[in-house]
Amino acid sequence: MENNLRITQLKLSNYRNHKFLQINPTKNIILISGKNGAGKTNVLESISLFDSNTGFRNAKLSELIRYDLIGPKELFGVNLKVYTDNKNFDVGFGLKGELNLVKKVISIDKRKTSLRSFFNIFWVLPQMSHLLQGKPEDRRGFLDLMVSATDVSYKKKLLDYKKLKNERLRILKNLEISKNDKWLDVIEKKMSEVGVVICDSRRIFLDTLNKCFIKIDDQIPMLNLKLNGTADRMLLEKPALFVEELIVRELKKNRLKDSISGRTNFSVNKTDLLVYEKKSNKEGKNFSTGEQKIIIISILFSFLNALEKIKKSNVLFLLDDIFSYLDTRFIRNIIDRLNELKLQTWMTDVRSDSIHQIEKFKSKIHNINIDDNRFKVLNN
């Protein structure tokens, strides 16, 4: 599977701790090393912002600006040279506005535009090693990240649903239910339609993912992933139209309750991703901490297999600090698989020798130590 998407140059200007940083990757796998505080994760975060409004840190835009920047916000920027669909593009984002009203400006070849269909980025962060013990929204977010990487339209559906949900809550919080009854009917109907599409997309993807688990290591169990939301379960038994009508009824019934609580008590985003070991049907959260980390790796491998199966090649991978919580054996397996699929992957580690000194990887990994002054303008 030849990848269709790669970054051939990255430039950061006044981004977090970086005054200026330039990287010109020459291989599919880029390992960014450097001491703690050097800004390794900042590099990966800057890439994630092209596929998410707030990046993988959910940061405020004003937090991205280097602390000592004096001058206009035009001196801040993230600029990429990107190769995709046999073409080269200049892609960048900057900021405009005052401190509390900062907005992101995206451009492709210096034309303002949206990047929703341009980038598909999947990331694995250290906190994901505790995913099975975390909150349902974290597991749902992990699932949505995978689905979004395989279906460009899915990201738009999630955004549409969020906008509708927020508009409905705004009306309910202002106690404007009676005079906006018909408009609420319209919003709730749209929420039900978009919500069913979201549920169905998750279901279809999980079906593919469950078929892509393979035994890659004796320590990695075979898994079965399920959704436990009311609408998700209904879709397994009833037609989509029936589920849409159910959602409409529940939303209408909960208007007063939602106005008091300030949240949507019945929603397709109340679902949780449940993980079971196939043979014993033991739930993932009941395994040891070490075993849970292995389970996350197993899901990652099945995701890579799913990408190959559906011939999805325009995905970038960001793996932040995975060496700190994974056995080297598993990291080798992951790098082998990523290299086979030719997916451009950006990784971080404090030291480069943990993987780069392994003979078979020397020719496959572009090692960049950002403590090296060749890559950046020194901080004053």
PDB file of C-alpha atoms in Angstrom, residues 34 64 66 69 73 76 113 169 185 224 238 284 302 326:
ATOM      1  CA  GLY A  34      15.971  15.462  22.288  1.00  0.00           C
ATOM      2  CA  LEU A  64       0.458  28.090  20.910  1.00  0.00           C
ATOM      3  CA  ARG A  66       5.780  31.616  21.807  1.00  0.00           C
ATOM      4  CA  LEU A  69       6.909  36.986  20.721  1.00  0.00           C
ATOM      5  CA  LYS A  73       0.745  37.447  15.041  1.00  0.00           C
ATOM      6  CA  PHE A  76       3.635  32.950  14.228  1.00  0.00           C
ATOM      7  CA  THR A 113      -9.520  27.130   2.723  1.00  0.00           C
ATOM      8  CA  LEU A 169     -28.683  23.489  24.334  1.00  0.00           C
ATOM      9  CA  ASP A 185     -38.326  20.059  16.284  1.00  0.00           C
ATOM     10  CA  ASN A 224     -13.733  -8.212  20.222  1.00  0.00           C
ATOM     11  CA  LYS A 238     -34.208  -2.180  14.087  1.00  0.00           C
ATOM     12  CA  GLY A 284     -10.393  -5.183  28.877  1.00  0.00           C
ATOM     13  CA  SER A 302      -5.781  -4.311  13.740  1.00  0.00           C
ATOM     14  CA  LEU A 326       5.990  -0.062  25.471  1.00  0.00           C
TER      15      LEU A 326
END
